[in-house]
Amino acid sequence: MKNTYFTPGPAELFPTFARHLQTAMDEQIGSISHRSQRFRDIYKFTDEQLRILLTIPPTHGIFFTGSASEVWERVLFNCVEHESFHLVNGSFSQKFFDYANSLHKYAHLLEKPFGEGFDVADVEVPEYAELVCLTHNETSSGVQMRPADMHKLKRKYPKKLFVVDMVSSAPHPNLDFGLIDSAFFSVQKAFGMPAGLGVWIANEACLAKAERLQKYESMVTGAHHTLPTLWKHYQTFETPATPNVLYIYLLGKIAEDFNRIGIDTIRRQTEEKARMLYKFLDDSEQYAPFVKQERHRSQTVIVATTNSPADVLTKAKQSGMVVGSGYGKFKDSQIRIANFPAVSIEQVSALINVLKN
Ligand SMILES: *Cc1c(COP(=O)(O)O)cnc(C)c1O
């Protein structure tokens, strides 16, 4: 029997993935040169599909990296001379902050306890911070920051660059790229692919900053995948190094499938499934939603508190459902349920029935 994966990444593969993989094999995508017209057409197609899906304007380029965490380093190297600013409320936003320290940036921190979220009114950006680092969906705790708050914050600080980690929620958040300078995700979460590709969206303001930093002789902006090099190659839909051609192809196909369904429908279905899960947790005596504030509850990674998570995971597994464990030290008190486009309303209903018993 096949399992259904409700894990927050790697996750259930999107139902069309296997078919696209077979087509890629039939077309020998794994062997084509990344300097060929065939590859440039693939990059261009994936770029177009992502632009439609996420409403990305021509001011922003779309680049490929090895993973999303690679982008933490790239964006800090390329967009921060001295100071970055981080909203931290869990393990992933904490790691973004840790990367800044590792790169010897002066990293400002605004921290909230695990399970709590940020509103625009909570946030004052330090005067000299150059890059504001936001995490749309804190995967460890199931907390989201609403895009409307991110947009308001940017309007309050229009001169600062804003970057959004949307790794475990894209394509759900409706970011306004007229305001958000940069965002990134990886494919093994809501895009329903195996791990192995990061996607970095960045605009001309980020590029201008990186070019300025490179002119300072003492400024190290990294050697690998600098924004100016990525941007230069992007002009002809190429990449500086040999990229994951197969996954760029597959991502384009999955994004095309998402566009066929329609982004509004995908967002609506995600919210419907999240409502079902939170309602179940709210009504249940054995479970409770971990995030108390409704407006901060993630739509894509639902975290529940329960007495014996290990038993719950075992029981679910016996019914062919793989549920995520609590993150780190929360293994003994929580479970995490990924609500990505790859799982249907029916599958979520079935999961709820199993959790009930
Ligand atoms: C998974 C995750 C990352 C890291 O992504 P990788 O593909 O493992 O590099 C970063 N941020 C968030 C919020 C995540 O959920």
Short mmCIF file of N, CA and C and ligand atoms in Angstrom, two decimals, residues 8-10 66-72 91-93 95-96 99 135-140 165-169 184-189 195-198 301 327 336 340, ligand 1:
data_model
loop_
_atom_site.label_atom_id
_atom_site.label_comp_id
_atom_site.label_asym_id
_atom_site.label_seq_id
_atom_site.Cartn_x
_atom_site.Cartn_y
_atom_site.Cartn_z
N PRO A 8 6.01 17.93 6.46
CA PRO A 8 6.26 19.29 5.93
C PRO A 8 7.55 19.41 5.13
N GLY A 9 7.93 18.43 4.37
CA GLY A 9 9.05 18.54 3.45
C GLY A 9 10.27 17.75 3.88
N PRO A 10 10.67 16.78 3.02
CA PRO A 10 9.98 16.31 1.84
C PRO A 10 8.55 15.88 2.15
N GLY A 66 20.92 25.48 -5.20
CA GLY A 66 20.86 24.08 -4.77
C GLY A 66 19.74 23.82 -3.79
N SER A 67 19.42 24.83 -2.98
CA SER A 67 18.38 24.66 -1.96
C SER A 67 17.95 26.05 -1.50
N ALA A 68 16.95 26.09 -0.64
CA ALA A 68 16.51 27.39 -0.11
C ALA A 68 17.51 27.93 0.90
N SER A 69 18.09 27.05 1.72
CA SER A 69 19.03 27.56 2.72
C SER A 69 20.26 28.17 2.05
N GLU A 70 20.57 27.73 0.84
CA GLU A 70 21.65 28.40 0.11
C GLU A 70 21.29 29.87 -0.12
N VAL A 71 20.01 30.15 -0.33
CA VAL A 71 19.61 31.52 -0.61
C VAL A 71 19.79 32.42 0.62
N TRP A 72 19.64 31.83 1.84
CA TRP A 72 19.93 32.62 3.05
C TRP A 72 21.31 33.27 2.91
N SER A 91 12.78 27.75 14.50
CA SER A 91 14.09 27.22 14.12
C SER A 91 14.57 27.71 12.76
N PHE A 92 13.64 27.91 11.81
CA PHE A 92 14.10 28.30 10.47
C PHE A 92 14.48 29.77 10.43
N SER A 93 13.64 30.63 11.03
CA SER A 93 14.00 32.05 11.07
C SER A 93 15.28 32.24 11.90
N LYS A 95 17.77 30.10 12.00
CA LYS A 95 18.91 29.70 11.15
C LYS A 95 19.28 30.81 10.17
N PHE A 96 18.29 31.49 9.65
CA PHE A 96 18.54 32.64 8.76
C PHE A 96 19.41 33.66 9.51
N TYR A 99 22.95 32.39 9.98
CA TYR A 99 23.77 32.55 8.77
C TYR A 99 24.36 33.96 8.73
N THR A 135 10.15 35.63 7.64
CA THR A 135 9.81 34.25 7.32
C THR A 135 8.30 34.16 7.25
N HIS A 136 7.79 33.93 6.04
CA HIS A 136 6.33 33.91 5.91
C HIS A 136 5.71 32.78 6.71
N ASN A 137 6.34 31.61 6.64
CA ASN A 137 5.77 30.44 7.31
C ASN A 137 6.86 29.75 8.11
N GLU A 138 6.81 29.89 9.43
CA GLU A 138 7.81 29.26 10.31
C GLU A 138 7.42 27.80 10.46
N THR A 139 8.11 26.95 9.70
CA THR A 139 7.75 25.54 9.57
C THR A 139 7.86 24.76 10.88
N SER A 140 8.74 25.21 11.77
CA SER A 140 8.94 24.47 13.02
C SER A 140 7.76 24.64 13.98
N ASP A 165 11.30 34.58 3.21
CA ASP A 165 11.41 33.13 3.15
C ASP A 165 9.99 32.59 3.02
N MET A 166 9.66 32.07 1.83
CA MET A 166 8.31 31.50 1.61
C MET A 166 8.46 30.00 1.30
N VAL A 167 9.46 29.40 1.95
CA VAL A 167 9.85 28.03 1.58
C VAL A 167 8.72 27.03 1.78
N SER A 168 8.07 27.08 2.93
CA SER A 168 7.07 26.04 3.21
C SER A 168 5.64 26.53 2.99
N SER A 169 5.49 27.58 2.19
CA SER A 169 4.14 28.07 1.90
C SER A 169 3.91 28.40 0.43
N PHE A 184 12.12 33.53 -1.70
CA PHE A 184 12.71 32.26 -2.15
C PHE A 184 11.96 31.08 -1.57
N PHE A 185 12.10 29.93 -2.26
CA PHE A 185 11.49 28.70 -1.78
C PHE A 185 12.26 27.51 -2.33
N SER A 186 11.98 26.33 -1.80
CA SER A 186 12.53 25.13 -2.41
C SER A 186 11.38 24.21 -2.79
N VAL A 187 11.68 23.21 -3.62
CA VAL A 187 10.61 22.51 -4.33
C VAL A 187 10.01 21.33 -3.57
N GLN A 188 10.66 20.91 -2.47
CA GLN A 188 10.20 19.69 -1.79
C GLN A 188 9.10 19.96 -0.76
N LYS A 189 8.57 21.17 -0.75
CA LYS A 189 7.49 21.47 0.19
C LYS A 189 6.20 21.56 -0.62
N ALA A 195 13.41 16.82 -3.06
CA ALA A 195 14.33 17.92 -2.77
C ALA A 195 15.43 18.01 -3.81
N GLY A 196 16.01 19.19 -3.95
CA GLY A 196 17.16 19.32 -4.85
C GLY A 196 17.20 20.58 -5.69
N LEU A 197 16.33 21.54 -5.39
CA LEU A 197 16.34 22.79 -6.16
C LEU A 197 15.81 23.92 -5.28
N GLY A 198 16.53 25.04 -5.29
CA GLY A 198 16.06 26.25 -4.64
C GLY A 198 15.70 27.28 -5.71
N VAL A 301 1.26 24.52 7.24
CA VAL A 301 1.85 23.57 8.20
C VAL A 301 1.09 23.73 9.51
N TYR A 327 8.78 19.54 15.95
CA TYR A 327 10.14 19.91 15.58
C TYR A 327 11.05 19.90 16.80
N ARG A 336 2.99 17.67 13.40
CA ARG A 336 2.86 18.68 12.34
C ARG A 336 2.24 18.04 11.11
N PHE A 340 -0.33 20.79 1.80
CA PHE A 340 0.19 21.28 0.53
C PHE A 340 -0.78 20.90 -0.60
C1 LIG B 1 12.70 23.76 4.74
C2 LIG B 1 12.89 25.19 5.03
C3 LIG B 1 14.08 25.87 4.72
C4 LIG B 1 15.27 25.16 4.16
O1 LIG B 1 15.05 24.65 2.90
P1 LIG B 1 16.12 23.65 2.27
O2 LIG B 1 15.54 23.29 0.95
O3 LIG B 1 16.23 22.49 3.21
O4 LIG B 1 17.40 24.37 2.16
C5 LIG B 1 14.14 27.22 4.96
N1 LIG B 1 13.11 27.89 5.50
C6 LIG B 1 11.96 27.29 5.82
C7 LIG B 1 10.86 28.10 6.40
C8 LIG B 1 11.81 25.92 5.59
O5 LIG B 1 10.65 25.31 5.91
#
